[in-house]
Short mmCIF file of C-alpha atoms in Angstrom, two decimals:
data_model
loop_
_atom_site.label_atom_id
_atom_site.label_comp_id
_atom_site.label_asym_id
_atom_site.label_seq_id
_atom_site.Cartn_x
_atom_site.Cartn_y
_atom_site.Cartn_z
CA UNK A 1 -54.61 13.28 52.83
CA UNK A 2 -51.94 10.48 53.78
CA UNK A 3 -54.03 8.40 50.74
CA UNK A 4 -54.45 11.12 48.84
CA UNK A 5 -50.46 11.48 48.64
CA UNK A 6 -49.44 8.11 48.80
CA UNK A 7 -51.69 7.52 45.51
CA UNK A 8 -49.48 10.00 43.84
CA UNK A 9 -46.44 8.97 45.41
CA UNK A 10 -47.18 5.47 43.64
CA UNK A 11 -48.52 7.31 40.19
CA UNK A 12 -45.43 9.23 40.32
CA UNK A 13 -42.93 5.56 41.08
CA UNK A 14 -45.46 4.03 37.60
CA UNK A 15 -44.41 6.53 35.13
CA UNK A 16 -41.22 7.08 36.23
CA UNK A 17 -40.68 3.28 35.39
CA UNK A 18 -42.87 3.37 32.03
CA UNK A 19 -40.68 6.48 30.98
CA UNK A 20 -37.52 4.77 31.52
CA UNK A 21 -38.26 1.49 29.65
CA UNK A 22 -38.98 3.86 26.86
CA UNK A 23 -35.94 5.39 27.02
CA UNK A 24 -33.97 2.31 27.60
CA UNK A 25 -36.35 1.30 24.71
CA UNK A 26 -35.26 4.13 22.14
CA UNK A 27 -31.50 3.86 23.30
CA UNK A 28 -31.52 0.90 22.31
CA UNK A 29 -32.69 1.57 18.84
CA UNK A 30 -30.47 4.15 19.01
CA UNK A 31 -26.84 2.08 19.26
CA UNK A 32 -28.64 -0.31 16.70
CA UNK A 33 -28.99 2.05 14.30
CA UNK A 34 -25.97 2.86 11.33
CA UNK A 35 -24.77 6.14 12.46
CA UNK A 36 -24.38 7.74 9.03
CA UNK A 37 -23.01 10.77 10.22
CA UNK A 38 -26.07 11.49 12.31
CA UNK A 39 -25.12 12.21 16.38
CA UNK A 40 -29.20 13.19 17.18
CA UNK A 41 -29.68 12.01 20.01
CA UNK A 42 -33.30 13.77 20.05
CA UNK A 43 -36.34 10.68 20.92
CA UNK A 44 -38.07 11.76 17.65
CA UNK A 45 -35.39 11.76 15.64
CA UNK A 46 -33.63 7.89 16.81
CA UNK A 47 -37.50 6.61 15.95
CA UNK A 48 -37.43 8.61 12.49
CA UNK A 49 -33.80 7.19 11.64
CA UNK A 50 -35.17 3.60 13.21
CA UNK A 51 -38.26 3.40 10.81
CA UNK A 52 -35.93 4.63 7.66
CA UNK A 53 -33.60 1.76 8.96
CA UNK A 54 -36.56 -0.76 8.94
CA UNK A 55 -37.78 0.02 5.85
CA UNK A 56 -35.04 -0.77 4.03
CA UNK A 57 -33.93 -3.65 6.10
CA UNK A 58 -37.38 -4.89 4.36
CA UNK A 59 -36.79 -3.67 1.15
CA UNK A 60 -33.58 -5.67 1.19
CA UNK A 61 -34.36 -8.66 2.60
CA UNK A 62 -37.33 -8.48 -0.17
CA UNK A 63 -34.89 -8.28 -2.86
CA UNK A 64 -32.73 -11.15 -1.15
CA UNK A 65 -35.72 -13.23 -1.34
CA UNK A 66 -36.11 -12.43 -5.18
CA UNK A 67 -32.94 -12.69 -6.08
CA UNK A 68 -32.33 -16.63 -3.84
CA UNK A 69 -36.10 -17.59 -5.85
CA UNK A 70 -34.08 -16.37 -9.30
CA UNK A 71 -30.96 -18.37 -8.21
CA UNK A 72 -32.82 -21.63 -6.81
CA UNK A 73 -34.57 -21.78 -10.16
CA UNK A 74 -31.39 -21.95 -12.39
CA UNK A 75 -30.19 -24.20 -10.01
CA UNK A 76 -32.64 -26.34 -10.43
CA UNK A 77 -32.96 -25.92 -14.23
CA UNK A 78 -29.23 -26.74 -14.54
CA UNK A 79 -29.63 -29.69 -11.77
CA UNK A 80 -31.91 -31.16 -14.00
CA UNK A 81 -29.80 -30.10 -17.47
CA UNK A 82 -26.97 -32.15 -15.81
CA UNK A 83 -28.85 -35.15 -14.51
CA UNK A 84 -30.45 -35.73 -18.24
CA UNK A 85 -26.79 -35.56 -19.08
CA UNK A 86 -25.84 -38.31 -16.83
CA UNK A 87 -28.51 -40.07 -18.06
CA UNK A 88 -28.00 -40.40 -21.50
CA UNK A 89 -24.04 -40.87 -20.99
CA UNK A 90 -25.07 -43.68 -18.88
CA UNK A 91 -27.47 -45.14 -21.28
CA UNK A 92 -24.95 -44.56 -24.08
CA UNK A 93 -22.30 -46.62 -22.05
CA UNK A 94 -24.79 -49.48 -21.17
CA UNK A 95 -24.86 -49.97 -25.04
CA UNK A 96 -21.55 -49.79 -25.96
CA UNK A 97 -20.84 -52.07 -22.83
CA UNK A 98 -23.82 -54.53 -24.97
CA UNK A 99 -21.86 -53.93 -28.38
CA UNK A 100 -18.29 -54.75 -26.91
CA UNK A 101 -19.94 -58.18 -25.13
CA UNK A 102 -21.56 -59.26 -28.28
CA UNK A 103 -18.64 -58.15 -30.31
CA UNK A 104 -16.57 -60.73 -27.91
CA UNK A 105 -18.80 -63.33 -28.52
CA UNK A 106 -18.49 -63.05 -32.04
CA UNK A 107 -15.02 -62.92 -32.00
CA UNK A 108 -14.86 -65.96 -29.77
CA UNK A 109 -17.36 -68.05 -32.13
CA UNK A 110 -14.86 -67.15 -34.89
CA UNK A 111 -11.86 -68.70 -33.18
#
């Protein structure tokens, strides 16, 4: 009988433990969770509310993601628009730089 109660005793101790981590569990959901008007404090109703939240935490971050891929692109494209830029300005200059030395030559063959 002693072992008999002192097994229940200790079954009793378990769950009491495994039912508050889920509550600390779901209150903590709870205060992490945008309000919106809603004060339920009901279990079912903070995990309803946290899977809505979830969802479009994930939807979001989805269209983030789309929207940074979009943006990184015309980066890019204009990264590369600009650097053919400074290339051909910088080509351009090398040749004028060869056209003013050779017109200095000239002009100092002619003095």
């Amino acid at each position: 009988e002693d072992w008999t109660r002192q097994r229940k005793d200790n079954h009793k101790e378990v769950e009491r433990r495994r039912r508050g981590a889920i509550n600390q569990g779901i209150n903590e959901l709870s205060a992490l969770m945008p309000t919106n008007g809603s004060s339920d404090k009901a279990k079912g109703a903070i995990l309803t509310r946290a899977v809505q939240y979830i969802r479009l935490l994930k939807e979001n971050e989805t269209r983030n993601i789309e929207k940074w891929t979009l943006e990184k692109l015309l980066m890019d494209q204009a990264m590369g628009d600009l650097q053919a830029t400074i290339d051909e300005t910088r080509r351009r200059w090398e040749e004028e730089g060869v056209k003013t030395v050779t017109l200095e030559s000239q002009i100092e063959m002619l003095k």
